[in-house]
CSV table of C-alpha atoms in Angstrom, one decimal:
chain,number,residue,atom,x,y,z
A,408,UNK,CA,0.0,0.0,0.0
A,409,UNK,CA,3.1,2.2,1.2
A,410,UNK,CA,4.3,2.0,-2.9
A,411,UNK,CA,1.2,2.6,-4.3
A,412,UNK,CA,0.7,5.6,-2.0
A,413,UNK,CA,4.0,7.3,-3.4
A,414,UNK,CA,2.9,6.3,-7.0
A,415,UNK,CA,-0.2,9.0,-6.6
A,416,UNK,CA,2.4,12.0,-4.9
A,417,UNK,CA,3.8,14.4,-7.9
A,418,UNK,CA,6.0,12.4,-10.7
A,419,UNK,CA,9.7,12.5,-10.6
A,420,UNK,CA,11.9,11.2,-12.9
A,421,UNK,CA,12.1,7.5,-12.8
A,422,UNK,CA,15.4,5.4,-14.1
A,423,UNK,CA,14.7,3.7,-17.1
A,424,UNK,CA,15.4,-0.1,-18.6
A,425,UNK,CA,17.7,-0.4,-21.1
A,426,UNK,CA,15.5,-0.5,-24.4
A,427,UNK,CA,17.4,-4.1,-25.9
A,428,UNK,CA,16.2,-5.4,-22.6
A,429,UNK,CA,12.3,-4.0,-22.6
A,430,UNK,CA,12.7,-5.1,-26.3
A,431,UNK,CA,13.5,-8.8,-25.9
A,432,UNK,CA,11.4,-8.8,-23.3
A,433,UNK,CA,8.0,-7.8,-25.1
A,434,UNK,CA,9.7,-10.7,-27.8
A,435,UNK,CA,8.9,-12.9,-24.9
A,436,UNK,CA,5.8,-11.8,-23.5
A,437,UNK,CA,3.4,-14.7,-24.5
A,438,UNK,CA,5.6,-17.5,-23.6
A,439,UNK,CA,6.5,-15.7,-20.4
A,440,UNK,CA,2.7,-15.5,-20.1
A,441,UNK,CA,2.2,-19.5,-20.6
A,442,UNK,CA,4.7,-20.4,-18.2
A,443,UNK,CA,3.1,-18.0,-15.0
A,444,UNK,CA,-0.1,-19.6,-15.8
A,445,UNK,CA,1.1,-23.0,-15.8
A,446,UNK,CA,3.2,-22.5,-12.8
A,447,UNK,CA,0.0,-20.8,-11.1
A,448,UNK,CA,-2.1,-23.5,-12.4
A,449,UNK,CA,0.4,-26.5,-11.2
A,450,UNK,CA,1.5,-24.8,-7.7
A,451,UNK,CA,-0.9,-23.0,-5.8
A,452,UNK,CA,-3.2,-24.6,-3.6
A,453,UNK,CA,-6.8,-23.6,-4.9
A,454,UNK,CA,-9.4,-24.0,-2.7
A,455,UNK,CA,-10.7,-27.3,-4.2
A,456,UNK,CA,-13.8,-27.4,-1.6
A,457,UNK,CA,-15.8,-25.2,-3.6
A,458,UNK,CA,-15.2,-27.2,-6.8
A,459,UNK,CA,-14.5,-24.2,-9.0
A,460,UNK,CA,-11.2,-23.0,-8.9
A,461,UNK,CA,-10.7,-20.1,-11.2
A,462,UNK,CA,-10.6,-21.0,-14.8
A,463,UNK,CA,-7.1,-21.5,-16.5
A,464,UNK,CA,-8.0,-19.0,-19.8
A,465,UNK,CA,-8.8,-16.1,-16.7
A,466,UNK,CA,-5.3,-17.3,-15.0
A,467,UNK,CA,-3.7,-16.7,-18.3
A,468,UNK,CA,-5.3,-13.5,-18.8
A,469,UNK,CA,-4.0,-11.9,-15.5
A,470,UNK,CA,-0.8,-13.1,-16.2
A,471,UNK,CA,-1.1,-11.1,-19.6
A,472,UNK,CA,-2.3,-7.9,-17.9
A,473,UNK,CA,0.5,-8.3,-15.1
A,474,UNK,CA,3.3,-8.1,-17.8
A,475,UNK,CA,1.8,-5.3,-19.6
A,476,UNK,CA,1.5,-3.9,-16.6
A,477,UNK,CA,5.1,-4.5,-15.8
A,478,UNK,CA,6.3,-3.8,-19.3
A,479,UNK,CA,4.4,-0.4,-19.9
A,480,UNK,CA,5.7,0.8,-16.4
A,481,UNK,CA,9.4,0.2,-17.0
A,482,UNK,CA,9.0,1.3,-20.9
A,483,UNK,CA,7.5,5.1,-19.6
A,484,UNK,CA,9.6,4.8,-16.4
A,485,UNK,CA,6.1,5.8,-14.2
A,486,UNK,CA,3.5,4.4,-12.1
A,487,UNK,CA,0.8,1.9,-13.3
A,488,UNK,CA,-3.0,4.2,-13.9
A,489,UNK,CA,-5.9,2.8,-12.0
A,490,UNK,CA,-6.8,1.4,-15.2
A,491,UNK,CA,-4.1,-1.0,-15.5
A,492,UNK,CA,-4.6,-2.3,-12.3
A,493,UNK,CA,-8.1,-2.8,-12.3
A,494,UNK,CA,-7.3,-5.2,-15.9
A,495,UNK,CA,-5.1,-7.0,-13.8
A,496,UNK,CA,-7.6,-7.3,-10.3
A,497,UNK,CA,-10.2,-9.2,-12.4
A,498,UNK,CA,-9.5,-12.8,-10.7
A,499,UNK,CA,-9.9,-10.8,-7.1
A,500,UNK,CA,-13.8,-9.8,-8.5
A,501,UNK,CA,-14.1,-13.7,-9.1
A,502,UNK,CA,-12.9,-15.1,-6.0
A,503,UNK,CA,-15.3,-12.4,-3.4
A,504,UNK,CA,-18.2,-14.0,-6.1
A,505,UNK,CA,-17.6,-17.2,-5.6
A,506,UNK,CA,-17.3,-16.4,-1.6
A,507,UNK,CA,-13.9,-18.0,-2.1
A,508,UNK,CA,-10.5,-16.5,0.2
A,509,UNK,CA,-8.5,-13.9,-1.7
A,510,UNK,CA,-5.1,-15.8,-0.1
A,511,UNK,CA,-4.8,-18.3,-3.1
A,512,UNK,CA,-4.9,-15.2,-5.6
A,513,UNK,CA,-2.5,-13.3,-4.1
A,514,UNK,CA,-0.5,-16.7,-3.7
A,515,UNK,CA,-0.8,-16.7,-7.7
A,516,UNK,CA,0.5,-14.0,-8.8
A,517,UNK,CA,3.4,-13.8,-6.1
A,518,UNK,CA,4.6,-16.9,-7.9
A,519,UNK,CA,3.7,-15.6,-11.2
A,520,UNK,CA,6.3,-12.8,-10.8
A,521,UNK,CA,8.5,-15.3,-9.3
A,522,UNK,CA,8.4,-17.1,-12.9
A,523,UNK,CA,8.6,-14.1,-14.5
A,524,UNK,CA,11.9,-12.7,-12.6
A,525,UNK,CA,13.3,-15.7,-13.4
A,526,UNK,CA,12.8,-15.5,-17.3
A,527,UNK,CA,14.2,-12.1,-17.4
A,528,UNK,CA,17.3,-13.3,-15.8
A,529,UNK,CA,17.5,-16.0,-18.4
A,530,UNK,CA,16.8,-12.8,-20.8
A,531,UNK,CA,19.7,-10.8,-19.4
A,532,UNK,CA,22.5,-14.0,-19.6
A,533,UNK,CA,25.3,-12.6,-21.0
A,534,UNK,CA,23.9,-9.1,-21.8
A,535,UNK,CA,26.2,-6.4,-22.3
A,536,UNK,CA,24.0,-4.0,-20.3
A,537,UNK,CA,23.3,-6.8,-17.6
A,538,UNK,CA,25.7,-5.0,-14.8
A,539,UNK,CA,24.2,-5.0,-11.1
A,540,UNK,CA,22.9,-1.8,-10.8
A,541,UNK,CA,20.5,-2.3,-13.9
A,542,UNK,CA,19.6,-5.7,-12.1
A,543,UNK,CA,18.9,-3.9,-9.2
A,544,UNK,CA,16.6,-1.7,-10.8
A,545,UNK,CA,15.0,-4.5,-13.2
A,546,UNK,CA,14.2,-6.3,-9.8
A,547,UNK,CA,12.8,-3.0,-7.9
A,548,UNK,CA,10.0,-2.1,-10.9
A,549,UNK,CA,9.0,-6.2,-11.0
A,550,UNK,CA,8.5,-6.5,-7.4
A,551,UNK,CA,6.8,-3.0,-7.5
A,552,UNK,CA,4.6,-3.8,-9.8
A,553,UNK,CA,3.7,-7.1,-7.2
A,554,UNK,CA,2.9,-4.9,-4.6
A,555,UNK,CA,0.8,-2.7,-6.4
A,556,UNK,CA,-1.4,-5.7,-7.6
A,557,UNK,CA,-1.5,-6.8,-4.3
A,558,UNK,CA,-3.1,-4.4,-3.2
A,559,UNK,CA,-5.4,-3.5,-5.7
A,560,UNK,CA,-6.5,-7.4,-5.5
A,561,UNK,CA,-7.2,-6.8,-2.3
A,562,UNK,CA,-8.9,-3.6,-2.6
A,563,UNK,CA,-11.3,-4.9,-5.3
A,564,UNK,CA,-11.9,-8.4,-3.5
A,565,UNK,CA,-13.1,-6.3,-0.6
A,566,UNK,CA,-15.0,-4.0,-2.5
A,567,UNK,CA,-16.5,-6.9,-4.8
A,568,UNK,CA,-17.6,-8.8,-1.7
A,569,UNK,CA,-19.3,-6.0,-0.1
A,570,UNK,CA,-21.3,-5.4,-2.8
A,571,UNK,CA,-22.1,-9.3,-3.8
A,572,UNK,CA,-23.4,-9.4,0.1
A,573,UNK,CA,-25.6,-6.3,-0.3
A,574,UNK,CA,-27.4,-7.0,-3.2
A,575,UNK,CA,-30.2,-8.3,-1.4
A,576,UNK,CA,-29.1,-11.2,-0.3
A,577,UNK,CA,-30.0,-11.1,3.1
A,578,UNK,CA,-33.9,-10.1,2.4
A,579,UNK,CA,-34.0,-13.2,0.2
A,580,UNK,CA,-32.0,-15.7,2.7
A,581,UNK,CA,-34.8,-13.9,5.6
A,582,UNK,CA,-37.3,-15.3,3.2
A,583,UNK,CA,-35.9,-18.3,2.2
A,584,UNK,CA,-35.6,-19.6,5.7
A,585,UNK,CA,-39.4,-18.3,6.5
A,586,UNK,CA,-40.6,-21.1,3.7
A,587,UNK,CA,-38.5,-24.2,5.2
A,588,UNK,CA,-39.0,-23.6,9.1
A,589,UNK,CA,-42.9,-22.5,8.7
A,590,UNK,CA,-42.0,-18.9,10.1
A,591,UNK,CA,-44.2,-17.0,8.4
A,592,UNK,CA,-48.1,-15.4,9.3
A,593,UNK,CA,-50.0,-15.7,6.3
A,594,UNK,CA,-49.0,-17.6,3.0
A,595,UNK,CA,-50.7,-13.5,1.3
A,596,UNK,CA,-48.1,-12.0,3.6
A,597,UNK,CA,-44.8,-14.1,2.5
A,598,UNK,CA,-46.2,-13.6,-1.5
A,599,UNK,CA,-45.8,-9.6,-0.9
A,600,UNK,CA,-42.5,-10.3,0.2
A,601,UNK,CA,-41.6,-12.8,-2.5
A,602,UNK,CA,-42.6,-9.9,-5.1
A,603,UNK,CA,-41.1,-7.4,-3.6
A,604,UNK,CA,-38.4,-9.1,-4.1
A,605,UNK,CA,-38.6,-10.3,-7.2
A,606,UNK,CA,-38.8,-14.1,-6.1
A,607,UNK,CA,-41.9,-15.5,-7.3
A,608,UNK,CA,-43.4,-18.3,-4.9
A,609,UNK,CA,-45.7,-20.9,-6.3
A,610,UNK,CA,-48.8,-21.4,-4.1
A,611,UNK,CA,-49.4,-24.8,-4.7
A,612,UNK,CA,-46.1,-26.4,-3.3
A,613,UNK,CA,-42.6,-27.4,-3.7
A,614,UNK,CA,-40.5,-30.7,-3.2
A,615,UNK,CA,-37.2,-30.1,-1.0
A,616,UNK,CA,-33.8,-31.4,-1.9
A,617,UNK,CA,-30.8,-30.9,0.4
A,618,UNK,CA,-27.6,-31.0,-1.3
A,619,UNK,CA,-24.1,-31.2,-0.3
A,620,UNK,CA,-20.5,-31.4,-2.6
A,621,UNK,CA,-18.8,-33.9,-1.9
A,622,UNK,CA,-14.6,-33.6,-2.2
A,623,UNK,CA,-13.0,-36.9,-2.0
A,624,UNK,CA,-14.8,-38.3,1.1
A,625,UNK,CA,-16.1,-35.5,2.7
A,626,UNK,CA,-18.0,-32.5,2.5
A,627,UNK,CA,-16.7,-29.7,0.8
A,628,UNK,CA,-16.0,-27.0,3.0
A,629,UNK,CA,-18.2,-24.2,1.4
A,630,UNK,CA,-19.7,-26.6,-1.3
A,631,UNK,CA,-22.8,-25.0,-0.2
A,632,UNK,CA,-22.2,-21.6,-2.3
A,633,UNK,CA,-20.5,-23.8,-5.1
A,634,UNK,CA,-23.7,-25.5,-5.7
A,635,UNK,CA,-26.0,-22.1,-5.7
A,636,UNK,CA,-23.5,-21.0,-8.5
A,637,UNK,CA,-23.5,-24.1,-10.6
A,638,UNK,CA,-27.7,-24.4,-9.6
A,639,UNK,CA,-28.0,-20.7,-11.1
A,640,UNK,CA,-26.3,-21.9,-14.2
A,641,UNK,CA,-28.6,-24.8,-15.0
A,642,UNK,CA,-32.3,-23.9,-16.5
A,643,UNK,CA,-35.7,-24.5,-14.3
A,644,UNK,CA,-38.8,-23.3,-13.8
A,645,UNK,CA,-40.4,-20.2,-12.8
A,646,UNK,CA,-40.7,-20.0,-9.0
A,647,UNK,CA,-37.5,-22.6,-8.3
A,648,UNK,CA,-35.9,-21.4,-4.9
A,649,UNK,CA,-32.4,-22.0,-4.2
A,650,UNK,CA,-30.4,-20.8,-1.4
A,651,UNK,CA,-27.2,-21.9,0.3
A,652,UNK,CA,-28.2,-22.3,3.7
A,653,UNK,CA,-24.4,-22.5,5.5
A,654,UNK,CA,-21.3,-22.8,4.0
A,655,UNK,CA,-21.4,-26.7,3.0
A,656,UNK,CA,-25.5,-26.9,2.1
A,657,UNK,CA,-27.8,-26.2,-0.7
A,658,UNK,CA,-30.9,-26.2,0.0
A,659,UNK,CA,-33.7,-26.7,-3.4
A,660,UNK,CA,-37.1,-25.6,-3.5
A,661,UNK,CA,-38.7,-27.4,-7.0
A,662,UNK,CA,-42.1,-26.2,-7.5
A,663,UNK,CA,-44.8,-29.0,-7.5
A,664,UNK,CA,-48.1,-29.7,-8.0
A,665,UNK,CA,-48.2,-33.6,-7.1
A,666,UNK,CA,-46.2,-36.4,-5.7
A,667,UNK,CA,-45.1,-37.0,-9.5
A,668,UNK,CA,-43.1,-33.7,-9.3
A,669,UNK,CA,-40.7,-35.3,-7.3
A,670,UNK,CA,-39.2,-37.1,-10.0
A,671,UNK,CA,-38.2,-33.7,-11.7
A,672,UNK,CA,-36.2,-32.7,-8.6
A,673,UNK,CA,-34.4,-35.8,-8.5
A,674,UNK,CA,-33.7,-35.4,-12.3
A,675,UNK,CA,-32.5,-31.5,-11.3
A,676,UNK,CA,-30.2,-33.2,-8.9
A,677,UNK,CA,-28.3,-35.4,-11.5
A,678,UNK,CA,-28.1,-32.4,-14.2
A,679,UNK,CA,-26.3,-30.4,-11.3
A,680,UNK,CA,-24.1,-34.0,-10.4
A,681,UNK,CA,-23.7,-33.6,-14.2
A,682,UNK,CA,-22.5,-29.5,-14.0
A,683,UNK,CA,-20.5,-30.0,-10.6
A,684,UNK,CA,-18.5,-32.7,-11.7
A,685,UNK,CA,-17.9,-31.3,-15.5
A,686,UNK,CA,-16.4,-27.8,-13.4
A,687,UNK,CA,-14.4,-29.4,-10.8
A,688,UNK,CA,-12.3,-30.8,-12.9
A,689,UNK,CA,-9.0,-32.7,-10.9
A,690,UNK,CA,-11.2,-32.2,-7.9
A,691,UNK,CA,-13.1,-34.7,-8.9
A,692,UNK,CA,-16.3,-33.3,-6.5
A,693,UNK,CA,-19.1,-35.3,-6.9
A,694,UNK,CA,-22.8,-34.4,-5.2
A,695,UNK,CA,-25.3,-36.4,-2.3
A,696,UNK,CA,-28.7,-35.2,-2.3
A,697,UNK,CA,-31.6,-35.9,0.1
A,698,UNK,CA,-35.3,-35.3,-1.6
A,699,UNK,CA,-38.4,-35.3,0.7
A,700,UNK,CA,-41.8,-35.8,0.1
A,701,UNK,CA,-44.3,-33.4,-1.6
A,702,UNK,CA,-46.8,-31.8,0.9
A,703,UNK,CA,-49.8,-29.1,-0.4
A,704,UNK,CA,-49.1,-25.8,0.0
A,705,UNK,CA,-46.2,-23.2,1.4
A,706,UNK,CA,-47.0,-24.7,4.6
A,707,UNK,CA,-46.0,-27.9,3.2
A,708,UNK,CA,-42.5,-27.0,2.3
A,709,UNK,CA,-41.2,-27.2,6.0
A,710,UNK,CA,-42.1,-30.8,6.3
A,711,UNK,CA,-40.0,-32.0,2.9
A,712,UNK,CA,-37.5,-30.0,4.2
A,713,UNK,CA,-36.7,-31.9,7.4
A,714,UNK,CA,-37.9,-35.3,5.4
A,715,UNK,CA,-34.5,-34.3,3.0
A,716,UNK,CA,-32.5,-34.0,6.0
A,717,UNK,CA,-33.4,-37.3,7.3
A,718,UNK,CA,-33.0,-38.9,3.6
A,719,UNK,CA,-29.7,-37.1,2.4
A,720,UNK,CA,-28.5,-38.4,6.6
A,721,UNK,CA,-29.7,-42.3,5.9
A,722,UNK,CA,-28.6,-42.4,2.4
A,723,UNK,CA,-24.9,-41.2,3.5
A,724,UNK,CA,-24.7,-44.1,5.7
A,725,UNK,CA,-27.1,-46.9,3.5
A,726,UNK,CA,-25.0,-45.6,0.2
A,727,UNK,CA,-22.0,-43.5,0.5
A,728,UNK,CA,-21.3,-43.7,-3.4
A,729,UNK,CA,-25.2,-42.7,-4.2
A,730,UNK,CA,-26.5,-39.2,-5.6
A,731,UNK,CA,-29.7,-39.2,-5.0
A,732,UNK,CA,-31.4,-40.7,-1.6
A,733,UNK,CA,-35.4,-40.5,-1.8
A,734,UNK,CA,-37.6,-39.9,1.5
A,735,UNK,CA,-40.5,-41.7,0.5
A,736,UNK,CA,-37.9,-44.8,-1.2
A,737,UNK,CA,-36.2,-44.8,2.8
A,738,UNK,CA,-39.7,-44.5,5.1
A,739,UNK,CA,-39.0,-48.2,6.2
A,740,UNK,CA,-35.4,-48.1,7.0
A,741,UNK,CA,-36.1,-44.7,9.0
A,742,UNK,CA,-39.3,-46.3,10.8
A,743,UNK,CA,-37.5,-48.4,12.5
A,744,UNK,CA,-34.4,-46.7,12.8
A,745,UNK,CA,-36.6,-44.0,15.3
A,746,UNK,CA,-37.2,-47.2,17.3
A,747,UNK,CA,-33.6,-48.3,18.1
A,748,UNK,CA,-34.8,-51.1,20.2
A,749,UNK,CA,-37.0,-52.4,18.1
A,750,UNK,CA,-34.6,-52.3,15.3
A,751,UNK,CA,-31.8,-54.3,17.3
A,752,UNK,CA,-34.3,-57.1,17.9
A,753,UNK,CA,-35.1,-57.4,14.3
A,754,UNK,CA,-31.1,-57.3,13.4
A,755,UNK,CA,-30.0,-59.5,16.4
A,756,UNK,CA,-32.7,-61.5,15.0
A,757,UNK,CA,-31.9,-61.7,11.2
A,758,UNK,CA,-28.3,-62.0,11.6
A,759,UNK,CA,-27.5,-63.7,14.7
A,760,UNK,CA,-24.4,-65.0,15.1
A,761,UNK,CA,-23.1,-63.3,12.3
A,762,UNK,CA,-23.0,-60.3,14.9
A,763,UNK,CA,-20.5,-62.3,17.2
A,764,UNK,CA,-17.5,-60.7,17.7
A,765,UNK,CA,-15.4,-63.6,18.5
A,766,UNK,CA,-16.6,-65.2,15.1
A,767,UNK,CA,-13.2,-65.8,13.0
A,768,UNK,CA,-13.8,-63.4,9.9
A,769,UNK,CA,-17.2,-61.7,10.9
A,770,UNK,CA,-16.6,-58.0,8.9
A,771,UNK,CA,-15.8,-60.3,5.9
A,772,UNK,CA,-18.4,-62.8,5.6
A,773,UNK,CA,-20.7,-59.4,6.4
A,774,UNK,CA,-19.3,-57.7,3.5
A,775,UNK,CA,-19.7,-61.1,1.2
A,776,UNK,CA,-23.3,-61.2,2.3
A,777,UNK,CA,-24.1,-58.0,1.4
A,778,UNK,CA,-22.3,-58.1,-1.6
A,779,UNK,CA,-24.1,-60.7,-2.6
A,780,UNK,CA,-27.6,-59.5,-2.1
A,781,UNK,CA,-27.3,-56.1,-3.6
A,782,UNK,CA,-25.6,-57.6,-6.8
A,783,UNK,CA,-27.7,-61.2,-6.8
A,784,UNK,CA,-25.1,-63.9,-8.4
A,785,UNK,CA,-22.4,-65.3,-7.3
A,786,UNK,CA,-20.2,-64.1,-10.1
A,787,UNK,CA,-21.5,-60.4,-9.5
A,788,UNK,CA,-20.7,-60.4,-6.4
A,789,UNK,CA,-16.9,-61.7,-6.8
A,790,UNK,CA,-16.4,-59.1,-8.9
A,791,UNK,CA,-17.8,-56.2,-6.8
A,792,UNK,CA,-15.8,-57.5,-3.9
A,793,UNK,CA,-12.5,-58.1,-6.4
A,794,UNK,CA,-12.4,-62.2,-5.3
A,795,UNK,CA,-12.7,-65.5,-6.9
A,796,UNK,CA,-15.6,-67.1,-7.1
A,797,UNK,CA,-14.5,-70.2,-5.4
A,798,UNK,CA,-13.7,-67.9,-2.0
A,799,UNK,CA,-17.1,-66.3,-2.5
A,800,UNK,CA,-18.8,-69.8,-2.7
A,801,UNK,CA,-17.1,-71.0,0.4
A,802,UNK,CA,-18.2,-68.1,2.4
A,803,UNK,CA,-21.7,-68.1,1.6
A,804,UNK,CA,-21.4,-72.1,2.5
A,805,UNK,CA,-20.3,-70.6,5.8
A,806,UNK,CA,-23.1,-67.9,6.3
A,807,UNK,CA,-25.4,-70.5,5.3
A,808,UNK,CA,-24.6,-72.6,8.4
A,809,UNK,CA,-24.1,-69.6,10.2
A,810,UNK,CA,-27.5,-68.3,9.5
A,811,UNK,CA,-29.3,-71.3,9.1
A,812,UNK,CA,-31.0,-71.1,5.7
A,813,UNK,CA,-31.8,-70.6,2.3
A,814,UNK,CA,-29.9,-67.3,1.5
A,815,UNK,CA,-31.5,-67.9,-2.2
A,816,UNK,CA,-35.2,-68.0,-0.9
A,817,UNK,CA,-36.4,-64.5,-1.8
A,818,UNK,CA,-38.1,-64.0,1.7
A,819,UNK,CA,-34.7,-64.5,3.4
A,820,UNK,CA,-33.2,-62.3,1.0
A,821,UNK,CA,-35.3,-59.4,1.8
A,822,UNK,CA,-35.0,-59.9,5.6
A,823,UNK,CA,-31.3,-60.3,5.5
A,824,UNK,CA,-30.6,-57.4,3.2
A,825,UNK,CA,-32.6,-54.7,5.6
A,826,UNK,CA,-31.3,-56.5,8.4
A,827,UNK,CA,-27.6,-55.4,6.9
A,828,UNK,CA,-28.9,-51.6,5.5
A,829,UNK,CA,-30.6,-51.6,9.3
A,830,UNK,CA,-27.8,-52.1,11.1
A,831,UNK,CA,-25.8,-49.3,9.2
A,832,UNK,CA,-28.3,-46.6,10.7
A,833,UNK,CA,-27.9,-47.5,14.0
């Protein structure tokens, strides 16, 4: 800030670069370019949570405006105008939109002019001109020009984020909230609002689906606004609510007239899987999604809500790979999951000694019985589980003396397999 504050006192006379060097220098711009991005690209630590890093054609472009910048100040031997700076602040105005630190930026381009000090030196090898004092002075106008970017980046981060907050935001989240916790007076009340705010609400109903990013094997840390933008992106219909609800959630109001409308959010669901994936590139973010039931009416919406809480909960613990987890598809498993007691009996029951924890090899024959009741053959299950048949056929022969019965007879099937998908909610 200090160097930008003497840049605005009255001009003085500035030494200048020795023209062969600004010369071969402007030669190299673009490849100079190319390698700052693809240093920025391969070394600083994006934050990957979100899923959308900034894009490598916008890295490449700052890295274009930070030479010009650079070149245009040592070629006129003067400060850079607002103007320049501003061209070369642009990825700061991306990160405060995508609610995203400013610390990776500012990380980018210090290694950006670390690439670029580098290439001049290559540029100055053997230079006539190259003495230390016109090193000296090469070094002091690039690591200027750093600091100025710094903090204009910051400035305009700051700035951007202010504004991206105010923008009535918080009107819209004091709404969105009313809808899912059934805080609200009158339905004719909440509709002023809604059009007041240019949000319209449909009367009749909506379907709720929680969503969450998922980064490797966890939630992503602010996934939750990474999903609103990718969610804004996608096309839906008029009165579609969206709203990141804390840092790592998405919360999806899909306007419905029946229980059939459910089906839509679910498809809406993959599209953004689809859109999330597709953007998070090495990231490899993936999304989990609870969808409740549909209920009549605004009053309605507070009930799918908590319904896609409780799906989006049971399907991260029945299947950790899945996308979508259905309410209305989970109503059993969740029945008797709100009865603890109940459902030990049942899996005590169905399982039996399987459950001993003395047994010799009891989380593997488990997994081989499951295994072999979600895929249904014996050669299905070996390859799920990565075995040979022949070990799979000797420990269903085991389970089956374990257990006691048929493990083919459908109604055994169907006991054994919630008694398994039971016992993971407990």
């Amino acid at each position: 800030m200090a160097i930008k504050s003497k840049a605005a006192r009255p001009a003085r006379s500035a030494p200048r670069l020795p023209p062969a060097l600004i010369a071969e220098l402007e030669r190299r711009r673009s490849g100079m370019a190319r390698h700052m991005a693809r240093a920025v690209v391969s070394l600083v630590r994006w934050d990957d949570s979100t899923g959308v890093p900034p894009q490598r054609t916008a890295i490449a472009r700052a890295c274009e405006a930070g030479l010009d910048l650079f070149l245009a100040a040592a070629r006129e031997a003067r400060p850079a105008t607002n103007e320049e700076l501003r061209r070369v602040a642009q990825l700061g105005i991306l990160q405060a939109r995508s609610s995203q630190s400013v610390e990776p930026i500012l990380s980018a381009y210090r290694i950006a002019a670390r690439v670029a000090w580098d290439a001049i030196l290559a540029a100055w090898r053997g230079h006539p001109e190259a003495t230390p004092e016109a090193i000296m002075l090469t070094a002091n106008y690039v690591f200027t020009a750093l600091d100025q970017v710094a903090a204009e980046v910051t400035k305009t981060y700051l700035h951007a984020r202010e504004q991206h907050l105010q923008r009535g935001t918080r009107a819209q989240a004091r709404l969105f909230h009313a809808l899912i916790s059934d805080n609200f007076d009158s339905e004719l009340e909440l509709q002023k609002q809604a059009l007041a705010l240019n949000m319209p609400i449909v009367p009749t109903g909506y379907v709720v689906a929680v969503c969450n990013l998922i980064v490797g094997s966890r939630d992503g840390e602010r996934g939750g606004q990474a999903l609103a933008d990718v969610a804004s992106a996608l096309e839906t219909p008029r009165g579609e609510i969206h709203h990141a609800t804390d840092p790592s959630t998405l919360v999806v109001l899909w306007p419905a007239e029946s229980v059939a409308n459910v089906d839509a959010a679910r498809q809406f669901v993959v599209q953004l899987q689809d859109e999330a994936v597709k953007r998070s590139g090495t990231a490899r973010a993936r999304v989990r999604a609870g969808i409740g039931g549909y209920h009549p009416g605004l009053r309605g919406i507070s009930r799918s809500y908590l319904e896609a809480q409780q799906a989006i909960e049971a399907g991260r613990k029945l299947r950790p790979d899945g996308i979508v987890h259905r309410h209305d598809e989970l109503i059993p498993h969740l029945v008797m999951a709100q009865n603890p007691r109940l459902a030990e009996r049942f899996v005590l029951h169905s399982l039996g000694r399987l459950l001993d924890r003395k047994l010799r090899h009891r989380d593997q024959l488990l997994e081989t019985l499951d295994a072999y009741l979600v895929q249904g053959s014996v050669k299905e299950a070996a390859a799920a589980l990565g075995l040979h048949r022949h070990t799979v056929l000797y420990r269903l022969d085991k389970l089956r003396e374990l257990l006691g019965g048929d493990l083919d007879e459908p109604a055994a099937r169907q006991r054994l397999h919630f008694a398994l998908e039971l016992r993971k909610l407990l």
